[in-house]
Short mmCIF file of C-alpha atoms and ligand atoms in Angstrom, two decimals:
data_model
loop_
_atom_site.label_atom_id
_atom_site.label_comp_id
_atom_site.label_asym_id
_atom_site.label_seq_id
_atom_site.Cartn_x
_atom_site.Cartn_y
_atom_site.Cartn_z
CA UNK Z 1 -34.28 35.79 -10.96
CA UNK Z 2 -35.44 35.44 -7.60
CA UNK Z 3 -36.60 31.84 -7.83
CA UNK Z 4 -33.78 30.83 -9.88
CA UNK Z 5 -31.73 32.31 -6.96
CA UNK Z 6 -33.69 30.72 -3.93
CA UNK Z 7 -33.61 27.24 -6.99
CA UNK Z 8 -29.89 27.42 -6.47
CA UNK Z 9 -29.06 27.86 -3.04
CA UNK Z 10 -31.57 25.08 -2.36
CA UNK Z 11 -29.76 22.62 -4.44
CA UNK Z 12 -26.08 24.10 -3.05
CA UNK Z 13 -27.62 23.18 0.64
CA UNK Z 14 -28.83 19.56 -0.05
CA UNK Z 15 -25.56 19.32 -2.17
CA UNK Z 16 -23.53 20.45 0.90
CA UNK Z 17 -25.87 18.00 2.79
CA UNK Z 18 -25.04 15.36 1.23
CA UNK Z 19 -21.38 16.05 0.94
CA UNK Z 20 -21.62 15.83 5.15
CA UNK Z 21 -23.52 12.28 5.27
CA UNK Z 22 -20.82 11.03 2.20
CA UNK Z 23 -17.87 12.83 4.87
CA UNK Z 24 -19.38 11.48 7.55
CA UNK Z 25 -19.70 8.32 6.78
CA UNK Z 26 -16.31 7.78 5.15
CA UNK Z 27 -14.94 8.79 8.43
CA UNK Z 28 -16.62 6.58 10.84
CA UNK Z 29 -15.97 3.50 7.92
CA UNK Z 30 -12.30 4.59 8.11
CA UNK Z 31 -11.91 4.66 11.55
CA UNK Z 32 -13.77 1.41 12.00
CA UNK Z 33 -11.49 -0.14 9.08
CA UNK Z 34 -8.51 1.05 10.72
CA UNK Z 35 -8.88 -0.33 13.85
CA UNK Z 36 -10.02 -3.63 12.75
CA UNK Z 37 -6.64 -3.83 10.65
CA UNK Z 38 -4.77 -2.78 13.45
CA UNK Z 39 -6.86 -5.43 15.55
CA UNK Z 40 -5.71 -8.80 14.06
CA UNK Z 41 -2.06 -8.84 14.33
CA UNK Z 42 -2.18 -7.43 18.11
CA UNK Z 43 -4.39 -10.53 18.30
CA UNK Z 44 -1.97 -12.57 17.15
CA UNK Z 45 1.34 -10.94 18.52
CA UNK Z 46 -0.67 -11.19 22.13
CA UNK Z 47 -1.90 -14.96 21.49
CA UNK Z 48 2.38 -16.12 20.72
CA UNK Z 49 3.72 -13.76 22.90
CA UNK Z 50 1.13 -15.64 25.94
CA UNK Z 51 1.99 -19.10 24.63
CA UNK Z 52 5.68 -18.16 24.81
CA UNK Z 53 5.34 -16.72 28.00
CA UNK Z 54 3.50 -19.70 29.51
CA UNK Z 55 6.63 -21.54 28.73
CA UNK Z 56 4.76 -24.74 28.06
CA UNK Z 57 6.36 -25.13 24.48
CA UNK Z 58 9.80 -26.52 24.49
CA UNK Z 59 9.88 -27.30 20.69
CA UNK Z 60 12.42 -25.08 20.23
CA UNK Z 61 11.40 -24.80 16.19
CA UNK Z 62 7.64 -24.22 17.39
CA UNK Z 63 9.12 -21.12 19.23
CA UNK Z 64 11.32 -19.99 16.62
CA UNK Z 65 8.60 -20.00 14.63
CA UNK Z 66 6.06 -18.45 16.78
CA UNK Z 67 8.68 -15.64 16.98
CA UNK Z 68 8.96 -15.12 13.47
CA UNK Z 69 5.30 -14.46 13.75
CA UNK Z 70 5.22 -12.22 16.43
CA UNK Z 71 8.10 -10.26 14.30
CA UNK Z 72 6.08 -10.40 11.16
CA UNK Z 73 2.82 -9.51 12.84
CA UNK Z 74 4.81 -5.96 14.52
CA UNK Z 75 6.25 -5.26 11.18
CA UNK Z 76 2.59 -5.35 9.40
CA UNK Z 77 1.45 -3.00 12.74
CA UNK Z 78 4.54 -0.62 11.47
CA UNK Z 79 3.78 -0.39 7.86
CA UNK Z 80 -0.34 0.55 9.16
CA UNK Z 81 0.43 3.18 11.26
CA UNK Z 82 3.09 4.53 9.13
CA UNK Z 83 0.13 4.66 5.89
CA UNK Z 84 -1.89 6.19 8.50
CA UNK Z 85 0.66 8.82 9.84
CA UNK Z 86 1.16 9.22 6.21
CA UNK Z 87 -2.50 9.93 5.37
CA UNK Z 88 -3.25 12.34 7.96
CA UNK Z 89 -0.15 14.53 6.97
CA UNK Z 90 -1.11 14.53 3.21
CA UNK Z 91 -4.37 15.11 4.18
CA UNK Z 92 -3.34 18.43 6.13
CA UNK Z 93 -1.10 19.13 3.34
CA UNK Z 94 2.13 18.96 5.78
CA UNK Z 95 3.56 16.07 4.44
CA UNK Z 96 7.21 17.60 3.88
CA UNK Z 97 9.83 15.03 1.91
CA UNK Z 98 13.45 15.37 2.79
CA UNK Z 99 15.32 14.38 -0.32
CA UNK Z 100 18.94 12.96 -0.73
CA UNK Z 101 20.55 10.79 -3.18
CA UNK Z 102 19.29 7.62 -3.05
CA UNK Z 103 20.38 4.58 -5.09
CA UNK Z 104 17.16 3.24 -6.52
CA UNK Z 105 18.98 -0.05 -7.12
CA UNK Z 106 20.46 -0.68 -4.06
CA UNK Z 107 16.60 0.26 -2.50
CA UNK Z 108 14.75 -1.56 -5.03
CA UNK Z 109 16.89 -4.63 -3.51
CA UNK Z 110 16.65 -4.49 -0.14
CA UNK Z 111 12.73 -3.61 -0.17
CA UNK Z 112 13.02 -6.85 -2.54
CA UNK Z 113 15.32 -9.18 0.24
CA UNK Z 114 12.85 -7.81 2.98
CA UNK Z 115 10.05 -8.94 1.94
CA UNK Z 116 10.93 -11.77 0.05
CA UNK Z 117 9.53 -14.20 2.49
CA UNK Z 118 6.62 -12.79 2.57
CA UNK Z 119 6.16 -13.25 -1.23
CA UNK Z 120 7.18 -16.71 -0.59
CA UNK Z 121 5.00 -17.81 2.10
CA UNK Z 122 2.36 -16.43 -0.05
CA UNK Z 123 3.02 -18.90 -3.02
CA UNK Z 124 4.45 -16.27 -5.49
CA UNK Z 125 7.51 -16.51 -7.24
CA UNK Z 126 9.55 -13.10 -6.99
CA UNK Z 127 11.01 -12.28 -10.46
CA UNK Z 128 13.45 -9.29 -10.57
CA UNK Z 129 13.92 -7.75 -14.22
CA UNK Z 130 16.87 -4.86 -12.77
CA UNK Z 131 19.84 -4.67 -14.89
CA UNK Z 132 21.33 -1.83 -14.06
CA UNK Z 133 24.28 -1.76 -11.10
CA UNK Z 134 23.57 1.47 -10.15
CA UNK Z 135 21.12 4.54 -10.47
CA UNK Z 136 21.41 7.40 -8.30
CA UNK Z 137 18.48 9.56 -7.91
CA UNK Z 138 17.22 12.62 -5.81
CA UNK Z 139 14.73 11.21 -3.97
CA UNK Z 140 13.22 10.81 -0.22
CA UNK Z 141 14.47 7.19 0.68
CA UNK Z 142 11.04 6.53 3.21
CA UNK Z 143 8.40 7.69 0.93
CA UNK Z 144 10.06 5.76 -1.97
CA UNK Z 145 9.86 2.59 0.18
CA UNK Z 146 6.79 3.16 1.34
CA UNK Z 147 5.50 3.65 -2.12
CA UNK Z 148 6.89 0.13 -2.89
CA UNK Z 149 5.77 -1.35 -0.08
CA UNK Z 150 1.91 -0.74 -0.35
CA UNK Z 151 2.25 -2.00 -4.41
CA UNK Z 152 3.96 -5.20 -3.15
CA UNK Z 153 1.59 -5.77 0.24
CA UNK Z 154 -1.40 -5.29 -2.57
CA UNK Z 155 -0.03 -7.96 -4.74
CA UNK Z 156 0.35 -9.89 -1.92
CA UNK Z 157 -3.12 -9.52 -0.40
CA UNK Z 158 -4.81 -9.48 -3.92
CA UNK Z 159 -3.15 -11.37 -6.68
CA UNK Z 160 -0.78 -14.07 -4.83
CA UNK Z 161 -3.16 -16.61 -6.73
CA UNK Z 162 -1.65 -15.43 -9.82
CA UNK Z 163 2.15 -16.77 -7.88
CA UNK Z 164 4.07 -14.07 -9.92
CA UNK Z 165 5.31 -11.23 -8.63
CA UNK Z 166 7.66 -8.62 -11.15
CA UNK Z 167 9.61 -5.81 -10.33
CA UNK Z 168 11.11 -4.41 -12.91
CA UNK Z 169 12.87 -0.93 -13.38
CA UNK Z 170 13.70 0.54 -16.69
CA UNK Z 171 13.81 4.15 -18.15
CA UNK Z 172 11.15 5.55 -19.87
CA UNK Z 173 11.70 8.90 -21.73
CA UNK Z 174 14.23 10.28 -20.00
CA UNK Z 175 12.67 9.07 -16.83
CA UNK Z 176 12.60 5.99 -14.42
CA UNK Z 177 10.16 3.58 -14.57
CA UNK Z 178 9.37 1.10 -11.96
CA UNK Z 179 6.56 -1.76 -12.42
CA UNK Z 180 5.47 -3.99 -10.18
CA UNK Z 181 3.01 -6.40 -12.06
CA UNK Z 182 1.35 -9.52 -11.15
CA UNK Z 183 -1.26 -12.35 -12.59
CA UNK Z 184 -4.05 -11.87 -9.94
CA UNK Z 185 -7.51 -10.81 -10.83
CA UNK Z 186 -6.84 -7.66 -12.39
CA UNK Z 187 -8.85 -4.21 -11.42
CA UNK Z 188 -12.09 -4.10 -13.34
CA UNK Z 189 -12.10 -1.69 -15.51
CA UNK Z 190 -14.87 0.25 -14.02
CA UNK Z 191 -12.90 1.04 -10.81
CA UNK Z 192 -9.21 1.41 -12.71
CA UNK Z 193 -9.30 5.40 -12.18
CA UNK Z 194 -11.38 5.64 -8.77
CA UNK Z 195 -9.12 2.80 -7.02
CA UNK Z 196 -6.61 5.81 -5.97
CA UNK Z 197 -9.13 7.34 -4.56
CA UNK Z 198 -8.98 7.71 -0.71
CA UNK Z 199 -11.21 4.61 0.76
CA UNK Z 200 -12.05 3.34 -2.61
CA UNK Z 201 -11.77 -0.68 -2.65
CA UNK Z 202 -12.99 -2.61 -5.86
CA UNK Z 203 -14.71 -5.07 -2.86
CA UNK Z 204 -15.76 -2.61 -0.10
CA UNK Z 205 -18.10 -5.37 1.31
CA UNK Z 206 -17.68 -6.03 5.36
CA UNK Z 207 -17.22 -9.53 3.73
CA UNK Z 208 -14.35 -9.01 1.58
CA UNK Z 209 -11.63 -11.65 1.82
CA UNK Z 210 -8.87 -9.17 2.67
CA UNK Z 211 -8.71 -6.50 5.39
CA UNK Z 212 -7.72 -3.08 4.07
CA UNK Z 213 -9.36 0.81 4.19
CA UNK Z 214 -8.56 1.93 0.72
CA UNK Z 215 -5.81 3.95 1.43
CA UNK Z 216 -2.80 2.10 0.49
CA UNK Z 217 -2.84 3.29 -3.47
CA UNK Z 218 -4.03 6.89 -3.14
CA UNK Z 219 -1.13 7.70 -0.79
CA UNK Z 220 1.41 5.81 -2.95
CA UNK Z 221 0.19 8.17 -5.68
CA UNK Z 222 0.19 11.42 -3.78
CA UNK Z 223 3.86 10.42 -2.31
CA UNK Z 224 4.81 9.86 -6.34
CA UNK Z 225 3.55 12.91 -6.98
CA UNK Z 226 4.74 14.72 -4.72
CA UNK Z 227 8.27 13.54 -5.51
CA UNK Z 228 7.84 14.93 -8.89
CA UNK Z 229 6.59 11.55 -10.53
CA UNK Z 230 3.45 9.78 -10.69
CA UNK Z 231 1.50 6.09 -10.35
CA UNK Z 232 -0.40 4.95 -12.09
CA UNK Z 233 -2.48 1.38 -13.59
CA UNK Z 234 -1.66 -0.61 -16.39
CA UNK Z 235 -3.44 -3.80 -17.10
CA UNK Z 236 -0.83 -6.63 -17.34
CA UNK Z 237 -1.03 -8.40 -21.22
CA UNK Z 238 -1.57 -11.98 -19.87
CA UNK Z 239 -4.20 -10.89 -17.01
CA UNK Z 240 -3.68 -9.25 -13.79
CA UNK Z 241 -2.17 -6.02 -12.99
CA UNK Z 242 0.80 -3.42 -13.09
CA UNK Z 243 1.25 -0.45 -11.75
CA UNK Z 244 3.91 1.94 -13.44
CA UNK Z 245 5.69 4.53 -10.66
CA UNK Z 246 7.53 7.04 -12.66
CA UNK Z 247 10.81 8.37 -10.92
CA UNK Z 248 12.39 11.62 -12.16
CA UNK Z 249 16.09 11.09 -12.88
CA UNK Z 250 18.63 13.04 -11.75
CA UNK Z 251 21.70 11.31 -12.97
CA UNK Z 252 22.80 7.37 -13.73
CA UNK Z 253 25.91 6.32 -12.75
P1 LIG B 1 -6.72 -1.53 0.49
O1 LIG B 1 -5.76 -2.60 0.07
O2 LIG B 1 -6.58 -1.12 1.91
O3 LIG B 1 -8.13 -1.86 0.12
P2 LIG B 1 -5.55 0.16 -1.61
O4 LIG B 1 -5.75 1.63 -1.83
O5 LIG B 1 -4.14 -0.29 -1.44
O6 LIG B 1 -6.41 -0.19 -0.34
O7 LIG B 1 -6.18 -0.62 -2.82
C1 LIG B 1 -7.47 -0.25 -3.31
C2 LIG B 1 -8.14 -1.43 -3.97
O8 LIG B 1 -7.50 -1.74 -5.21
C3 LIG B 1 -8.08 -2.72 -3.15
O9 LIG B 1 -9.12 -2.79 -2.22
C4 LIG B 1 -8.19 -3.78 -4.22
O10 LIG B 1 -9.56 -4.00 -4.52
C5 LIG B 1 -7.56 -3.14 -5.46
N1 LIG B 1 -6.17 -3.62 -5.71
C6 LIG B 1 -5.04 -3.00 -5.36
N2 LIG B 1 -3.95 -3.66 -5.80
C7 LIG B 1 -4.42 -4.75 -6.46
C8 LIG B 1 -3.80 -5.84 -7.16
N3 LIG B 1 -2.46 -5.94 -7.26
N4 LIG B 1 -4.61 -6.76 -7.74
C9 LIG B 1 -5.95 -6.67 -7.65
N5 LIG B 1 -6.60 -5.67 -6.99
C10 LIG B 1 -5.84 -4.72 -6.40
#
């Protein structure tokens, strides 16, 4: 009994080792992530805002367009440090949702007009499949959008070679269903359960061809879950991806 006992608490200490290092690391990968991400468009807002300010382009289209970019550029810088305000709260379990009626229509399409030019200048196609007029729901209106935001910044980054992006919303036993599917690369199947996992990315490589920390999915599911519904993967029929969000309805109108 006694070596079994000093057997176990062994292994519990290198386990609780090891869970340090993997903690450890995770963090100082995260943080380094982060601030790279956070790092490119403050580049790039600084680099127009300079050029601009240096008043040496009078093209007035150049600097209509360089403003565009310095808008675009702050909006990404929003939508990071609103995933990472977003993980820090789930993370100490305080996240609270404030829920109203919300028409998931009328949010579905102005998430859609938003960021329909940046589906655009990515070479996709945006291809809305909403028929109904009207669907009110109980919901929380920011963690919704935020929800739909990360699925449609991830087709973006990942699948815009596939130039199709769907959003579709339909019910589903008794429920709402909202897909967002695209004809990128797919997620292997390997890494279709672990990729909303906190920091999991299918290429974690310093390499990889698109920034990100891993985050964007695994809060998307814990803010569907936490407003009663769930996320979740499907792979798309023809190649690439789709990923369901189930809404609880209240009532259609
Ligand atoms: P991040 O984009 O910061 O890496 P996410 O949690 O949003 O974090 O996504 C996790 C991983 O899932 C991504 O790194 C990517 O490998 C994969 N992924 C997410 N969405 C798609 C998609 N639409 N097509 C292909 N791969 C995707």
């Amino acid at each position: 009994t006694f070596v079994i006992a000093i057997l176990l608490g062994g292994s519990l200490l290198l386990w609780q080792a090891h869970r340090n290092q993997v903690d450890a690391q995770q963090k100082t990968s995260f943080v380094s992530n982060v601030s790279h991400e956070l790092k490119t468009p403050l580049t790039t807002i600084r680099m127009y805002a300079e050029l601009l300010g240096e008043k040496r382009i009078d093209d007035v289209d150049k600097q209509q367009s360089y403003l565009q970019t310095i808008i675009r550029e702050s909006q990404r810088l929003t939508r990071l440090v609103n995933n990472v305000l977003d993980f820090s709260r789930l993370e100490q379990g305080c996240k609270e949702f404030s829920k109203a009626e919300v028409d998931l229509v009328a949010l579905l399409h102005q998430q859609l007009d938003s960021q329909l030019m940046r589906v655009e200048d990515a070479g996709m196609q945006l291809i809305r499949k909403i028929d109904a007029a009207a669907v009110l729901i109980e919901s929380d209106r920011d963690a919704l959008e935020q929800i739909i935001l990360n699925l449609i910044d991830n087709a973006i980054k990942y699948a815009a070679d596939g130039e199709i992006l769907i959003v579709a919303l339909s019910q589903r036993d008794g429920q709402w269903l909202v897909q967002i599917k695209d004809k990128g690369p797919g997620i292997p199947s390997a890494h279709r359960q672990q990729i909303f996992a906190k920091f999991h990315r299918v290429d974690a490589s310093l390499t990889a061809r698109q920034q990100g920390s891993g985050l964007g999915l695994s809060i998307a599911r814990q803010l569907a879950e936490g407003l009663g519904g769930s996320l979740s993967f499907c792979p798309n029929d023809g190649g690439g991806s789709c990923f369901e969000l189930i809404i609880a309805a209240r009532s259609n109108a």
